[in-house]
Amino acid sequence: MLEVTQLTKTYGRGASAVQAVGNLTFRVAPGEFVCIVGQSGCGKTTLLKCLSGLIPPTSGTAVLQGQVIDRPPDKLALVFQEYSRSLLPWMTVRANVTLPLRSKGIDSARREDLAEEALTAVGLSGFFDRYPWQLSGGMQQRVAIARALAYQPEILLMDEPFASVDAQTRADLEDLVLRLRDEFDVTVLFVTHDIDEAIYLSDRVIVLTPPPTRVREVVDVNLPRPRDQIETKGLPAFTRLRAHVFELIKREPAGSAGDEVLSDQHAT
Amino acid sequence: MTTAVGAGPALGADDHGGQRVWWLPWLTVLGVLASLEALSRSGAIPQDHLPAVTTVLTALGAELRNPTFWLRVWETVQAWGLGLAVAVVAGIPLGLAIGSNRLAYRIVRVLIEFVRPIPPVAVLPLAVLLFGTGVEMKVYLVAFAAFFPLLFQALYGVQDVDPVARDTARAYGLGPAGCFVWVTVPSALPYVATGLRLSAAIALIVTIATEIVVGSSGLGYAINEVRYASDIALMYGIILVTGVLGLAIAIVFRQLERRLLHWHASQRQGMAA
Ligand SMILES: Nc1ncnc2c1ncn2[C@@H]1O[C@H](COP(=O)(O)OP(=O)(O)O)[C@@H](O)[C@H]1O
Ligand SMILES: [Mg+2]
């Protein structure tokens, strides 16, 4: 589905250069829910920008369904971290969701259908003609998710989508995303710095090192589905996984040989 | 004057929230007018410098029945409108174009920074030389004056597009044209609206100044006419009309801005002040 090989990204040149992504290799299989965890500033947003074709990687490649990503692929949708800035305030909720469909050459009646279907799926059926800024943060993020789903992607990238909503809303949105990925049959690559969230959602968790960013370890999450906020998080396996990922993130970056071996083993 | 000062604290209270007392500012106006009337009638200020308010209004009332007066109003409004229209048609697209192209911006920046500070009045003799003293000359000057605020506001507006909004549009497959139409132009709109409001006000100033200085027909010319006739009361009356015209223009453009930018943070829920 998605293959990332030796991808690096350095902003700027010379003395002021910032290496945002050290060297990443991983893959995402069709239908998988993969989370990427890493501390703030380790290049997660940069990685997603490379994957969505917004910026070119400095070296390495990202391949989506056999095609090298060198421009925004139309099989991919991105939910931004800054949802309130990503929704256009001069457009209604409906117009925000239908806008991307224009570039796909979908006729206007079909655009409306897709938008209504997606907005209804995220529980916003009564809000088509509101403006994004009239909605709460959680609702705005639902609009952003609906926009992504209406675009009919095969893979959905999400950049810390729930980092700035309250705990209850966050739990609701997590469950919403799990439900929607079944309903819309979409592969998800989800970035977060929250370990619990990563384990709760995913089939696999890719743990990143602090900069220069590499894959520290890929952790398989074999928790039963459907997941449940109370039940799943109460399982001993969940607690063990959390402790393990926590330990991986806290470990000194030192760049020891052991790290290299680990990342190579789990990279593919 | 005393009334105006007396109304100060009350206005302050209005600002502090509470209920808005809409008639309060009008009370101030009424108070000032009454004071002026009293000053003039009592002889504190000579009548030939400051005619009584009632005298001015009577003179103006008579003038309102004069078709020539309305012709003058029309001539001023026409030059204002045409000049502003030319400035809009030239300034906004040019500003949008230059602003969205870094190279173009660097090439013309020095040039426009050099031309911009030229006061429109300095170009007046040139305009008379080129276009005579008729409406074309006025339109030329007004367009020159109104052009720069529009150009610069459009230019800055284009450069202030939220990078997240632009990335969103690009990630969802919108090409350069799509991004321009759906993201860049709406983002620049608040800037352009401000430019429009500024330009509209400047255009009126330039129109009337030109009419006074060059003597081309319009309200400015009418002011000069009554000066030669020593009709001081009517002169005040016509000056008042230019003020009303300016106010009307300000209100119309403010309203337009509200409509157009109802989604913008500055206009939401009538928070604008
Ligand atoms: N456009 C940019 N130009 C220069 N440096 C950048 C840019 N964007 C991000 N960075 C830097 O790259 C690093 C990674 O940033 P980012 O990808 O946003 O990390 P994360 O999303 O994991 O918090 C940070 O040090 C950040 O300052
Ligand atoms: Mg980020």
Coordinates of C-alpha atoms and ligand atoms in Angstrom, one line a residue, chain A residues 11-12 18-20 38-47 49 81 159-160, ligand 1:
Chain A
Y11 CA 15.0 22.1 5.8
G12 CA 17.4 24.7 4.6
V18 CA 17.5 21.5 10.2
Q19 CA 17.3 17.8 9.8
A20 CA 13.6 17.2 10.5
G38 CA 7.3 10.3 18.6
Q39 CA 7.9 13.3 20.8
S40 CA 7.1 16.8 19.7
G41 CA 9.5 18.2 17.1
C42 CA 10.7 14.8 15.8
G43 CA 9.5 15.4 12.3
K44 CA 6.0 13.8 12.3
T45 CA 4.3 16.6 10.5
T46 CA 7.2 16.9 8.1
L47 CA 6.9 13.2 7.3
K49 CA 3.8 16.5 4.3
Q81 CA -3.2 19.1 13.1
D159 CA -1.7 14.5 12.0
E160 CA -2.3 14.6 15.8
Ligands
LIG1 N1 9.2 24.8 7.1 C1 10.2 24.6 8.0 N2 11.4 25.2 7.9 C2 12.4 24.9 8.8 N3 12.3 24.0 9.8 C3 11.1 23.4 10.0 C4 10.0 23.6 9.1 N4 9.0 22.9 9.5 C5 9.4 22.2 10.6 N5 10.7 22.5 10.9 C6 11.5 21.9 11.9 O1 11.6 20.6 11.7 C7 11.5 19.9 13.0 C8 10.3 18.9 12.9 O2 9.1 19.6 12.9 P1 7.7 18.9 12.7 O3 7.7 18.0 11.5 O4 6.7 19.9 12.8 O5 7.7 18.0 14.0 P2 6.5 17.3 14.8 O6 5.3 17.3 13.9 O7 6.9 15.9 15.1 O8 6.2 18.1 16.1 C9 11.4 20.9 14.0 O9 12.7 21.1 14.6 C10 10.9 22.1 13.3 O10 11.4 23.3 13.9

